[in-house]
mmCIF file with all atom_site columns, C-alpha atoms in Angstrom:
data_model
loop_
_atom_site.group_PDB
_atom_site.id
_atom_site.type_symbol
_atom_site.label_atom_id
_atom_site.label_alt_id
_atom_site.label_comp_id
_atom_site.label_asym_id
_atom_site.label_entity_id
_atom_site.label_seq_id
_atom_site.pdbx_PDB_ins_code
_atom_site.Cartn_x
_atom_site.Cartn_y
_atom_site.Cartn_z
_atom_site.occupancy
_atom_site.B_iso_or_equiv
_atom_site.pdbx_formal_charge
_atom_site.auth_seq_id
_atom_site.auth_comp_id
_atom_site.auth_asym_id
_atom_site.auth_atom_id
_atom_site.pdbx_PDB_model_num
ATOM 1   C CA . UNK O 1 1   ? -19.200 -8.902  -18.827 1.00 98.00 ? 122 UNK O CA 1
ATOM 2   C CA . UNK O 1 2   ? -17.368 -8.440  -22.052 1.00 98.00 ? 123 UNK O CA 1
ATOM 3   C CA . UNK O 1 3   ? -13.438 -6.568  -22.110 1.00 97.00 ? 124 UNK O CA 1
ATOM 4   C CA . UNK O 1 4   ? -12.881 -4.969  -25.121 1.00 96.00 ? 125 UNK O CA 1
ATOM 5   C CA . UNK O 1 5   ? -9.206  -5.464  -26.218 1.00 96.00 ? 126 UNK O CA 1
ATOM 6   C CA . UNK O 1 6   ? -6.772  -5.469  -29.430 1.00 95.00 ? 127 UNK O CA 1
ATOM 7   C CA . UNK O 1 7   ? -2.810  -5.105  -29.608 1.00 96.00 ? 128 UNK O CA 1
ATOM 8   C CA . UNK O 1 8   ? -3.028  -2.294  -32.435 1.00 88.00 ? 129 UNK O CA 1
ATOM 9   C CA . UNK O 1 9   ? -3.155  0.685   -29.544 1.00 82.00 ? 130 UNK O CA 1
ATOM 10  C CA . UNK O 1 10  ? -1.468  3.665   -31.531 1.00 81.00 ? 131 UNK O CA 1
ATOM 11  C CA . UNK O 1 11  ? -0.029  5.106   -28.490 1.00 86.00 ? 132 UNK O CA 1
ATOM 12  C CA . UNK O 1 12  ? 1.114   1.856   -26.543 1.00 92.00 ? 133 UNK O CA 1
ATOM 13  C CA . UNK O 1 13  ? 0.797   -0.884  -29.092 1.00 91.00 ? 134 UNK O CA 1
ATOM 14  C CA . UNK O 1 14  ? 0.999   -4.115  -27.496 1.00 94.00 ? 135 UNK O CA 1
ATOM 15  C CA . UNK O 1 15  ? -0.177  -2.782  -23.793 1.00 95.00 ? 136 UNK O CA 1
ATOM 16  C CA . UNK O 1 16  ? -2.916  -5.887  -23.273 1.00 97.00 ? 137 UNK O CA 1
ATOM 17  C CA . UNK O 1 17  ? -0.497  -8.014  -23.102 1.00 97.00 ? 138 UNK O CA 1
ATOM 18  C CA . UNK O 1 18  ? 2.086   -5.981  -20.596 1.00 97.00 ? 139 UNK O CA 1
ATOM 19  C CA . UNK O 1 19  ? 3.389   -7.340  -18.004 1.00 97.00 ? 140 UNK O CA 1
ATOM 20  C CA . UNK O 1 20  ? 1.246   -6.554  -14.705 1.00 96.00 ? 141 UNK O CA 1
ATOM 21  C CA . UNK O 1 21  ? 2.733   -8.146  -11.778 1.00 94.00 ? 142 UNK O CA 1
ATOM 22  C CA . UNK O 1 22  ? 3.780   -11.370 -13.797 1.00 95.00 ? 143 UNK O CA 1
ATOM 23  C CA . UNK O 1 23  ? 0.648   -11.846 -15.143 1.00 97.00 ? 144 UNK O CA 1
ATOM 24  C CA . UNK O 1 24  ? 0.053   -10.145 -18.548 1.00 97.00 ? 145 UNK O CA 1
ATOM 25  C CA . UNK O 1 25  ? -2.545  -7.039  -18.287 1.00 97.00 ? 146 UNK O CA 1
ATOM 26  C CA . UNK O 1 26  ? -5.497  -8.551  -19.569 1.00 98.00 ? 147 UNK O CA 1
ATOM 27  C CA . UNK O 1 27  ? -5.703  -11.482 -17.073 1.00 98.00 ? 148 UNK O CA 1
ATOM 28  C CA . UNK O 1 28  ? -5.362  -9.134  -14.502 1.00 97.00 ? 149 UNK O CA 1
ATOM 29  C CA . UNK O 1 29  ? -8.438  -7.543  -15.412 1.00 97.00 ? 150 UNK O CA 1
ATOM 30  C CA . UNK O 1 30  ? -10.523 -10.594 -16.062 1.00 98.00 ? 151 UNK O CA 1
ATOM 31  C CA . UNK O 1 31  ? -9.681  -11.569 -12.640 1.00 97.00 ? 152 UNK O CA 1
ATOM 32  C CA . UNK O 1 32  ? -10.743 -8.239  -11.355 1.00 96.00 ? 153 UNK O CA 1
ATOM 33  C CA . UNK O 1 33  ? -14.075 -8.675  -13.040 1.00 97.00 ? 154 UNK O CA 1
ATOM 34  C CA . UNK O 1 34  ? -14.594 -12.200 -12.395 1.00 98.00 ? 155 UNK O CA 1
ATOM 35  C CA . UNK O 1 35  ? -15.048 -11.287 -8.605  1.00 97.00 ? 156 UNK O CA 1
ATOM 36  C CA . UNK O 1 36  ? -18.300 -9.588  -9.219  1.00 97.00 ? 157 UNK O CA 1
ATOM 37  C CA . UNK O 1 37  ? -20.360 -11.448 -7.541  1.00 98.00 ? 158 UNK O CA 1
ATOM 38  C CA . UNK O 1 38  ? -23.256 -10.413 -10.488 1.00 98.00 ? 159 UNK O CA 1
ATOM 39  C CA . UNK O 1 39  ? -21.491 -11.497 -13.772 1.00 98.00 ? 160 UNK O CA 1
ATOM 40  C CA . UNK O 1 40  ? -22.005 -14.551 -14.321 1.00 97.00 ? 161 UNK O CA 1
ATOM 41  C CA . UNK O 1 41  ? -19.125 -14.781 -17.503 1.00 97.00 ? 162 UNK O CA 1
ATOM 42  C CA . UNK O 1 42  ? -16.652 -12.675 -18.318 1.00 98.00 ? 163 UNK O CA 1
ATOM 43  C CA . UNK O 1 43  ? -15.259 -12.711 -22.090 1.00 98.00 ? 164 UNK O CA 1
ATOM 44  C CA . UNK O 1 44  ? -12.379 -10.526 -24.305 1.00 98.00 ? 165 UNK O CA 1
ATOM 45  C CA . UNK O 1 45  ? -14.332 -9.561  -27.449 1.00 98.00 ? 166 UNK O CA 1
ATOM 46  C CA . UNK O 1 46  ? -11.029 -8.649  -29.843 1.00 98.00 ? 167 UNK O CA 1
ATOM 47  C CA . UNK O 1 47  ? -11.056 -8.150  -33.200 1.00 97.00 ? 168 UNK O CA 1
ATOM 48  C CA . UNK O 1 48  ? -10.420 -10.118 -36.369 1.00 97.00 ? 169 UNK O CA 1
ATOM 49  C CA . UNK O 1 49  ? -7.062  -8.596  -37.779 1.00 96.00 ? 170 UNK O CA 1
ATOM 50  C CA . UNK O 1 50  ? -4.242  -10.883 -37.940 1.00 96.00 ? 171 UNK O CA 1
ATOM 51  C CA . UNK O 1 51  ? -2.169  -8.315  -35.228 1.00 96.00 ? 172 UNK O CA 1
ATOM 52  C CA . UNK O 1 52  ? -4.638  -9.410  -33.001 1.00 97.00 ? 173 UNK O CA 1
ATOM 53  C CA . UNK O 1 53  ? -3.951  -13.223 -33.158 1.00 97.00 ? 174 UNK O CA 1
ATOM 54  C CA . UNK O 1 54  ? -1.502  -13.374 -30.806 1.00 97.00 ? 175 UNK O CA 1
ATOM 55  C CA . UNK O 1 55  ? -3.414  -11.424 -28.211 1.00 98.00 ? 176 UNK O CA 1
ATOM 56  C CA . UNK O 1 56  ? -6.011  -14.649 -28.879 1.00 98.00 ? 177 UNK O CA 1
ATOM 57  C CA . UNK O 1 57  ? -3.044  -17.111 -28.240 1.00 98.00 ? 178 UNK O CA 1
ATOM 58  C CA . UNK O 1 58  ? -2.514  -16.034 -24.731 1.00 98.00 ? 179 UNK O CA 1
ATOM 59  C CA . UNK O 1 59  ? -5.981  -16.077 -24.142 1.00 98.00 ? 180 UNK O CA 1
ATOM 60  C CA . UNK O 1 60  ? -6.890  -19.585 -25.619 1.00 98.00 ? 181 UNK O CA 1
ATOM 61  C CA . UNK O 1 61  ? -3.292  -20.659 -23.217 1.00 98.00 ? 182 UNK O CA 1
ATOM 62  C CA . UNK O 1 62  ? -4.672  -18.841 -20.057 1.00 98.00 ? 183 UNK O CA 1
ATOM 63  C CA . UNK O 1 63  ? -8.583  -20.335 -20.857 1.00 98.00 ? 184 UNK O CA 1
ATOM 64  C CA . UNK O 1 64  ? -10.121 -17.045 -21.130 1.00 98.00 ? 185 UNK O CA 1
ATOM 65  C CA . UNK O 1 65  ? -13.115 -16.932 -23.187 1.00 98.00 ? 186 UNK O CA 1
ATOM 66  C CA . UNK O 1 66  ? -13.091 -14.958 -26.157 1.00 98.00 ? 187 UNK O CA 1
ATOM 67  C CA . UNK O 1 67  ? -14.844 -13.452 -29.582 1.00 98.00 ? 188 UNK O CA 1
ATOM 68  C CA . UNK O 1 68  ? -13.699 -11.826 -32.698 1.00 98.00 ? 189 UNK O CA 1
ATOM 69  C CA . UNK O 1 69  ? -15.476 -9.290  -34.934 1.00 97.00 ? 190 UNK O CA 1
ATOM 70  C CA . UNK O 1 70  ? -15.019 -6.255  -36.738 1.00 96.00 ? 191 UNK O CA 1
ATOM 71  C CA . UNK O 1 71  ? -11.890 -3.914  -36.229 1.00 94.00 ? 192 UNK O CA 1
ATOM 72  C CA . UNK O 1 72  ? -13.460 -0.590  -35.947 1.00 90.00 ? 193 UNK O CA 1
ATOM 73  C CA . UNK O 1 73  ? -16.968 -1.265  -34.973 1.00 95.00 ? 194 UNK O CA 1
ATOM 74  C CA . UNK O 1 74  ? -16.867 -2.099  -31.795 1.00 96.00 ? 195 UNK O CA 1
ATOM 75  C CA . UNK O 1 75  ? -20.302 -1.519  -31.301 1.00 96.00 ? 196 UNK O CA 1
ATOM 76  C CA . UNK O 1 76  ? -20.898 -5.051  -33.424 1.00 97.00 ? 197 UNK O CA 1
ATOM 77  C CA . UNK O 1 77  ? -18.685 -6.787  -31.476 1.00 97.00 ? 198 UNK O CA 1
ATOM 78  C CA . UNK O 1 78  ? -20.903 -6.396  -28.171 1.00 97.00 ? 199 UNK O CA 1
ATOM 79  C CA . UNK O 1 79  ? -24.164 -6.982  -30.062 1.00 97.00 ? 200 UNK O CA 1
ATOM 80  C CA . UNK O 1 80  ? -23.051 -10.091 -31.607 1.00 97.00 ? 201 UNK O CA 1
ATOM 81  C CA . UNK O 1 81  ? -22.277 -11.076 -27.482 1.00 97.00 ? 202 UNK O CA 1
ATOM 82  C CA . UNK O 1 82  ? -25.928 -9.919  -26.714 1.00 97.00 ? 203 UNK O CA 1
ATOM 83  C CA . UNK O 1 83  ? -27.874 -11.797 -29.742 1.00 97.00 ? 204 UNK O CA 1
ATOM 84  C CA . UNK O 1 84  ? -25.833 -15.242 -28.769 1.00 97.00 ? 205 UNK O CA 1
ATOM 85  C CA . UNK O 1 85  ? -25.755 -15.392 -25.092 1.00 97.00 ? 206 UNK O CA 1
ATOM 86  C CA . UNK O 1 86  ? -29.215 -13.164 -24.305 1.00 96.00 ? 207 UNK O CA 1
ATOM 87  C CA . UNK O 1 87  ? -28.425 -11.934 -21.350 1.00 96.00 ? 208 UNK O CA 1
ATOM 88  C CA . UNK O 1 88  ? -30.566 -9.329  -19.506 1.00 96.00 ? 209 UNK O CA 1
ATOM 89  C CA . UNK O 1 89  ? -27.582 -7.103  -18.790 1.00 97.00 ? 210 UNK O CA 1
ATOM 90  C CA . UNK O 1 90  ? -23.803 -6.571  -19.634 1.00 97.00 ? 211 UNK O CA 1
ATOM 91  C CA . UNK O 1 91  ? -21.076 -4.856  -18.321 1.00 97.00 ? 212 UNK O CA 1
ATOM 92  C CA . UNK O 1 92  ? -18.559 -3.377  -20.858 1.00 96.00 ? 213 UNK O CA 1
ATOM 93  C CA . UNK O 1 93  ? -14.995 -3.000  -19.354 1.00 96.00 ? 214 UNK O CA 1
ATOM 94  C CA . UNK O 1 94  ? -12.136 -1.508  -21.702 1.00 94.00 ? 215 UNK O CA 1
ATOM 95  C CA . UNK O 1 95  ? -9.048  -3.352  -22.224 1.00 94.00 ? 216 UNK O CA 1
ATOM 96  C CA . UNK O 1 96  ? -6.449  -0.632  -20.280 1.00 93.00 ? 217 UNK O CA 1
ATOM 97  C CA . UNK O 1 97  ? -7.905  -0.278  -16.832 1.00 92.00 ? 218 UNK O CA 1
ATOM 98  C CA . UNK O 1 98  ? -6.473  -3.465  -14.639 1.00 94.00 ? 219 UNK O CA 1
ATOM 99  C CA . UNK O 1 99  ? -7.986  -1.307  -11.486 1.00 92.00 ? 220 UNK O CA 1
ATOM 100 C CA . UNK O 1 100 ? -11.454 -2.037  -12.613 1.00 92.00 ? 221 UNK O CA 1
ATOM 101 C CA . UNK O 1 101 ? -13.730 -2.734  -9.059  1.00 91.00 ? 222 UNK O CA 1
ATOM 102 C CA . UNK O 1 102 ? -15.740 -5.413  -8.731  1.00 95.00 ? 223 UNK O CA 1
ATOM 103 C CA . UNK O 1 103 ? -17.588 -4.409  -6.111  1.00 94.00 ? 224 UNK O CA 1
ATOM 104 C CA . UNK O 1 104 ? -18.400 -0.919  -8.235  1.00 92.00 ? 225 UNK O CA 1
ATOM 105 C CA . UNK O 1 105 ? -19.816 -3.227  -11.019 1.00 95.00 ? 226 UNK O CA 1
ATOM 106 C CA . UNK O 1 106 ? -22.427 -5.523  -8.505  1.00 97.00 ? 227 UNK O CA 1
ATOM 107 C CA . UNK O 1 107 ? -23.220 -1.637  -7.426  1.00 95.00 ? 228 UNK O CA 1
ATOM 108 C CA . UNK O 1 108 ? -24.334 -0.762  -11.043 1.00 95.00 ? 229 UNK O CA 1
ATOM 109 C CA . UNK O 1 109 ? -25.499 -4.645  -11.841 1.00 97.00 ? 230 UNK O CA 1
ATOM 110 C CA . UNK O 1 110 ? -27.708 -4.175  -8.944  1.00 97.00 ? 231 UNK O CA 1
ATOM 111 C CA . UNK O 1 111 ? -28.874 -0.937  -9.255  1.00 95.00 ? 232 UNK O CA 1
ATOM 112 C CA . UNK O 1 112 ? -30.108 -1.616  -12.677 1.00 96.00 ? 233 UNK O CA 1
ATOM 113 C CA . UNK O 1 113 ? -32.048 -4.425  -11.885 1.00 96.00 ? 234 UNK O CA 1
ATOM 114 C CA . UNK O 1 114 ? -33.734 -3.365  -8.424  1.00 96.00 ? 235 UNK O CA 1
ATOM 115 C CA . UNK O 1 115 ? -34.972 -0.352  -11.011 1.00 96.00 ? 236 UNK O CA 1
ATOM 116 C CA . UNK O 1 116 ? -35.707 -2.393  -14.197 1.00 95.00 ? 237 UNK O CA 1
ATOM 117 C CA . UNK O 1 117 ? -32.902 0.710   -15.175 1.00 97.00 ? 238 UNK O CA 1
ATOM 118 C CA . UNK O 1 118 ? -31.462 0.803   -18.863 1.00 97.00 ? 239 UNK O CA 1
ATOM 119 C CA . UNK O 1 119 ? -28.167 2.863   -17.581 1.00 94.00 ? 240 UNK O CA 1
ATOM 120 C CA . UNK O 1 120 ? -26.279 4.209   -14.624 1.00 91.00 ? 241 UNK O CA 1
ATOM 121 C CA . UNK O 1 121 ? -25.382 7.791   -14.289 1.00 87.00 ? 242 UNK O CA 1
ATOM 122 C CA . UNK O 1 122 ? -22.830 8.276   -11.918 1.00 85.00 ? 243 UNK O CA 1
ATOM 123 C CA . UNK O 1 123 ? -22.728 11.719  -9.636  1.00 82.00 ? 244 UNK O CA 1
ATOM 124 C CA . UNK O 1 124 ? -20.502 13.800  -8.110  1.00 73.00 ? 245 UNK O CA 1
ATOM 125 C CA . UNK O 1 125 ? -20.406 16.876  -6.168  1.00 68.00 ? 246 UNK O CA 1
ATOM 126 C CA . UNK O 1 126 ? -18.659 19.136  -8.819  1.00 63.00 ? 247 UNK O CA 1
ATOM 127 C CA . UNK O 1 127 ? -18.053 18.673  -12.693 1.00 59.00 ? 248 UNK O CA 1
ATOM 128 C CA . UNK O 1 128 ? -14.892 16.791  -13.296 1.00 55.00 ? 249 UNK O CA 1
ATOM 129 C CA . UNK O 1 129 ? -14.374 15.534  -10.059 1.00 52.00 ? 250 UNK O CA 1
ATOM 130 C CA . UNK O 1 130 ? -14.669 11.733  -10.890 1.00 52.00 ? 251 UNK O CA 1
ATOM 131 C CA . UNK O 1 131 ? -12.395 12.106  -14.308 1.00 45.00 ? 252 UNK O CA 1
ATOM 132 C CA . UNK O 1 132 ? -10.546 8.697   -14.650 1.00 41.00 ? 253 UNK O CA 1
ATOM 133 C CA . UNK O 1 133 ? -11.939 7.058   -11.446 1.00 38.00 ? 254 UNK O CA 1
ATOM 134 C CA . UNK O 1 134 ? -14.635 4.717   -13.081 1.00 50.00 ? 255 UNK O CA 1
ATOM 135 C CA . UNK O 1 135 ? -12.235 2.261   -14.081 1.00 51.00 ? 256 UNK O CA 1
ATOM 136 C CA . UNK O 1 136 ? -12.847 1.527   -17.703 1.00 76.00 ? 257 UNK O CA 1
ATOM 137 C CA . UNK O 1 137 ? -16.506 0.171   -16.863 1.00 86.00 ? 258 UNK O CA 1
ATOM 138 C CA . UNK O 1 138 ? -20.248 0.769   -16.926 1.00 91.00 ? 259 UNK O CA 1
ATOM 139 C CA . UNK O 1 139 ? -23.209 -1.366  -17.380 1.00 95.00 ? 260 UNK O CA 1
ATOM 140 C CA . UNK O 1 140 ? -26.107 -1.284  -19.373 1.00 94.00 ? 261 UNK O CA 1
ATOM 141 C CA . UNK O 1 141 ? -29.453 -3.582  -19.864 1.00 97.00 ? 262 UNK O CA 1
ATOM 142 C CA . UNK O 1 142 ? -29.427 -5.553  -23.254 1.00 97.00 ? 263 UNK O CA 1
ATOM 143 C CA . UNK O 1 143 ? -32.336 -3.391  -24.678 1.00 96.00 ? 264 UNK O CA 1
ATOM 144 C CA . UNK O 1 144 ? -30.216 -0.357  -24.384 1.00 96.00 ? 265 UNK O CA 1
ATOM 145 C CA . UNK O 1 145 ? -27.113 -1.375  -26.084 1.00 96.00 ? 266 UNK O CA 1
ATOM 146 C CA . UNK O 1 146 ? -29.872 -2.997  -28.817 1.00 97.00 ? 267 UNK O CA 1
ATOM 147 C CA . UNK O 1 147 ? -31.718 0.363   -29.103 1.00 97.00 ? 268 UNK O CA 1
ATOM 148 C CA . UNK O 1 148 ? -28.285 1.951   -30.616 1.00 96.00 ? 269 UNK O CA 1
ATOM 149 C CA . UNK O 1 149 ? -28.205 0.136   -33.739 1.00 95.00 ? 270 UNK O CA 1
ATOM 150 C CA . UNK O 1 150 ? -30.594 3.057   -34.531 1.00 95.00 ? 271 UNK O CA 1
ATOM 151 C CA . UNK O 1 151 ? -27.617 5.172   -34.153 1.00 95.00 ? 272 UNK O CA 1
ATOM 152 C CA . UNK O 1 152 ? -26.556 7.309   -37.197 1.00 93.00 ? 273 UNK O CA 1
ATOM 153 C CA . UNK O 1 153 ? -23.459 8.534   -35.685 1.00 95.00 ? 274 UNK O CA 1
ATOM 154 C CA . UNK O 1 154 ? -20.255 7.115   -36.094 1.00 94.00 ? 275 UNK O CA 1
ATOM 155 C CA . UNK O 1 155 ? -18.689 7.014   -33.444 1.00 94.00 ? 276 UNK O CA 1
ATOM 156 C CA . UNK O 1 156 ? -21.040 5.072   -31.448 1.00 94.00 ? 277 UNK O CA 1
ATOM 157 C CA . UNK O 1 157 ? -19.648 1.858   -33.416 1.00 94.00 ? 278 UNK O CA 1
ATOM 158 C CA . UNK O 1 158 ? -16.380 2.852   -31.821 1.00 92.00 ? 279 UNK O CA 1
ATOM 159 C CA . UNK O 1 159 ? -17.609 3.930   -28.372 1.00 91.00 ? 280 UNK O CA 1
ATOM 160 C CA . UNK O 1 160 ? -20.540 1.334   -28.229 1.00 94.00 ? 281 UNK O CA 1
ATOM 161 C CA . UNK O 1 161 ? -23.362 3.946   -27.986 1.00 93.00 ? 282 UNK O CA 1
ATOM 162 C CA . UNK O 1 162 ? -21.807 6.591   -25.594 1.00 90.00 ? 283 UNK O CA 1
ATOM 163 C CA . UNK O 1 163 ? -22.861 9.388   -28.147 1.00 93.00 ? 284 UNK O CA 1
ATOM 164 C CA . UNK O 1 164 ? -26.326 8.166   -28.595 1.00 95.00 ? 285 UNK O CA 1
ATOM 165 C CA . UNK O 1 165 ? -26.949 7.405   -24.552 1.00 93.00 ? 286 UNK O CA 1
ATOM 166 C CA . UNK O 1 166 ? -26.291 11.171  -24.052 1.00 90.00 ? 287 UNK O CA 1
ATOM 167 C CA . UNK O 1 167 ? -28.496 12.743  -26.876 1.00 94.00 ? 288 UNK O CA 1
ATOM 168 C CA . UNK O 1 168 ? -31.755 10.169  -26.181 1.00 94.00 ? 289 UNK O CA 1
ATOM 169 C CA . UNK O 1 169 ? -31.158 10.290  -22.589 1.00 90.00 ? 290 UNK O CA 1
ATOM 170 C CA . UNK O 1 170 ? -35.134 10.628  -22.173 1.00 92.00 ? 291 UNK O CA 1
ATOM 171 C CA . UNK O 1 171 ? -36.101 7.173   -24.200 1.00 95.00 ? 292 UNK O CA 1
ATOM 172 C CA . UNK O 1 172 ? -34.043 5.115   -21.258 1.00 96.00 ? 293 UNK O CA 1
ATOM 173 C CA . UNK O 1 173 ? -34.580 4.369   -17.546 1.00 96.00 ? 294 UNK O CA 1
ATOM 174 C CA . UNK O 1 174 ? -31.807 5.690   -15.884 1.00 94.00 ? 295 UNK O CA 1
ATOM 175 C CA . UNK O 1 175 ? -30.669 5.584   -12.185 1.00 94.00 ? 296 UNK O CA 1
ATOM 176 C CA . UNK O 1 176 ? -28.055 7.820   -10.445 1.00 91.00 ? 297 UNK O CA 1
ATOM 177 C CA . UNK O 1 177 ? -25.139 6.528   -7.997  1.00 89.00 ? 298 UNK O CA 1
ATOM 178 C CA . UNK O 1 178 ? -23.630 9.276   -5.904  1.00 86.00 ? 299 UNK O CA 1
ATOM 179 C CA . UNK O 1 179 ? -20.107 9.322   -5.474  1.00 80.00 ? 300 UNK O CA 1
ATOM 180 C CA . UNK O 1 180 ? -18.847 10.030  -1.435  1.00 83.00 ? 301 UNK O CA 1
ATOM 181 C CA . UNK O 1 181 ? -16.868 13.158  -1.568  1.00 82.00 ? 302 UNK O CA 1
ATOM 182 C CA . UNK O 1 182 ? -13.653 11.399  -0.358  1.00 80.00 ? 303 UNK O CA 1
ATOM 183 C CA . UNK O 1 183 ? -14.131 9.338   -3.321  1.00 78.00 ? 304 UNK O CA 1
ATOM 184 C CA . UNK O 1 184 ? -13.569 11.718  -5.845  1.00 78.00 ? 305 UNK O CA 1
ATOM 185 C CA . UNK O 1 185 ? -10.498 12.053  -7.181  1.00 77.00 ? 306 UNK O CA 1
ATOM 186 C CA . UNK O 1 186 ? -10.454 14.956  -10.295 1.00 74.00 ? 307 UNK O CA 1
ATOM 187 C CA . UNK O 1 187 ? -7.362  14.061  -12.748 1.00 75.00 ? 308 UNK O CA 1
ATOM 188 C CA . UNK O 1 188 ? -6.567  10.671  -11.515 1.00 78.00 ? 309 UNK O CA 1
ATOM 189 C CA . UNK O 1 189 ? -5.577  8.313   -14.564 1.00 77.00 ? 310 UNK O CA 1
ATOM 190 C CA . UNK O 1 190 ? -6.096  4.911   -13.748 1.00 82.00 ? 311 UNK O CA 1
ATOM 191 C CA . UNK O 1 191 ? -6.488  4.032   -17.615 1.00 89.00 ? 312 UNK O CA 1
ATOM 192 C CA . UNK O 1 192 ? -3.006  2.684   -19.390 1.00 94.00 ? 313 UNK O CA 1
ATOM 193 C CA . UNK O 1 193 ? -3.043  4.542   -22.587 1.00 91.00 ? 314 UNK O CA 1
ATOM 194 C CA . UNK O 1 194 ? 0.836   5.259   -22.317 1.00 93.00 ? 315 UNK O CA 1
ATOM 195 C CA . UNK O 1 195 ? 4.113   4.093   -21.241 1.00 94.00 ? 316 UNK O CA 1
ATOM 196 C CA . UNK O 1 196 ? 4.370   6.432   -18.048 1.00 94.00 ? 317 UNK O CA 1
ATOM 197 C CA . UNK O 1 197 ? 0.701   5.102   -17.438 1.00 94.00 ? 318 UNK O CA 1
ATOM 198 C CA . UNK O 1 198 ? 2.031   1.497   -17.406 1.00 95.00 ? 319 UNK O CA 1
ATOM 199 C CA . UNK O 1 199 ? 4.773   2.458   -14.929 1.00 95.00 ? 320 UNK O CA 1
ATOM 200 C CA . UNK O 1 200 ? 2.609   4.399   -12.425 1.00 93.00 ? 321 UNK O CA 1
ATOM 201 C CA . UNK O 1 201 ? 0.135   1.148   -12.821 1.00 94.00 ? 322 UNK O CA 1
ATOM 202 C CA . UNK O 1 202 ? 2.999   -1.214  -11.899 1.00 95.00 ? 323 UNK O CA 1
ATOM 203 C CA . UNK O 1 203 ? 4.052   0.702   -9.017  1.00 94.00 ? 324 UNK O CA 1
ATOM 204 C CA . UNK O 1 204 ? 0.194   1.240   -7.609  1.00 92.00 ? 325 UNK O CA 1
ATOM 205 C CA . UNK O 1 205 ? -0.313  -2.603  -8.014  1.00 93.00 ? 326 UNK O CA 1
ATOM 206 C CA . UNK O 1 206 ? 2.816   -3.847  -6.103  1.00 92.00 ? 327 UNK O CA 1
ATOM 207 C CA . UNK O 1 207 ? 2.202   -1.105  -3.330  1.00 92.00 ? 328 UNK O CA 1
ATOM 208 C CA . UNK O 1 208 ? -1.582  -2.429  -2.786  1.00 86.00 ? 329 UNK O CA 1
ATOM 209 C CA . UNK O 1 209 ? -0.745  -5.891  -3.424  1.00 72.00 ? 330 UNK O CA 1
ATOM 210 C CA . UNK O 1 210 ? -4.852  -6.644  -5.089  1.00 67.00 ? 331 UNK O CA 1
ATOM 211 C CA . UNK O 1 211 ? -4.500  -10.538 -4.930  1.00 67.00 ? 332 UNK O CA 1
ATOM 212 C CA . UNK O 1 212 ? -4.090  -10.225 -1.146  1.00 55.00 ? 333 UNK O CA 1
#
């Protein structure tokens, strides 16, 4: 599993490194995803700008593996994961979501291997209705994310392949999880893009109390 993270945010510069409970934001979401029983490592990929070398301080001081590449392609940054450690799948989680699930992630993890699957698609009942709920995460096999390199568009550097995933849907094996009705919450923000996000975050984690 690989977190994608950098302390330039435009809107909340700085937020990876927030204070979460008295552990900064990003540890609390490598803890999160090092419960997945199905990742075997879990490592910030951050990039090489010099506002991100403090971010790369903490993480050398709290032992959390970590790689550097490009600023805006983001896209690279993952690949360069794939070509060095080869593994069969990966889970991309982004930097801002400290509610990520690992149970959710074995879910995909295994779903995608049981089916030899290249992506998940996840379901619900009515369009809109899961908005904000998948906690920053999905998973993909390692020939998938490859296959985008063939991309042309632009903005799957920035959104590792989301654009391309959606227009050659066909050319991948996909499987479907269906979300339970009671699960789906339409317009809950679980991401921390802002300050009021970062508040409502704070109060959500000391009223469920996740390392109990």
């Amino acid at each position: 599993a690989a977190i994608q993270a950098r302390m330039g945010s435009t809107r909340l510069p700085g937020k990876v490194l927030a204070d979460l409970g008295g552990k900064p934001l990003i540890q609390r979401i490598v803890e999160r995803v090092r419960q997945a029983a199905l990742v075997d490592e879990v490592f910030v990929l951050t990039s090489e700008a010099r506002t991100d070398d403090v971010l790369v301080e903490r993480l050398a001081e709290l032992a959390i593996p970590f790689r550097r590449g490009p600023v805006d392609d983001v896209l690279t940054r993952y690949l360069d994961l794939v070509e060095e450690l080869e593994p069969s799948h990966l889970v991309r989680v982004t930097g801002d979501c400290p509610f990520v699930e690992p149970d959710f992630i074995d879910l995909q993890l295994g779903a995608l291997r049981a089916f030899d699957a290249d992506l998940v698609r996840v379901v619900a009942s009515a369009p809109g209705a899961i908005d904000g709920t998948l906690g920053g995460q999905t998973a993909y096999s390692a020939r998938a994310l490859r296959a985008v390199q063939a991309s042309d568009d632009a903005r799957d550097r920035e959104h590792v392949g989301s654009f391309f995933f959606v227009r050659h849907a066909r050319e991948f094996r996909e499987v479907e999880l269906e979300v339970a009705p009671e699960l789906e919450r339409a317009g809950l923000r679980l991401q921390v893009d802002e300050e009021a996000d970062l508040e409502f975050v704070r109060r959500a984690w000391a009223a469920v109390d996740l390392e109990h």
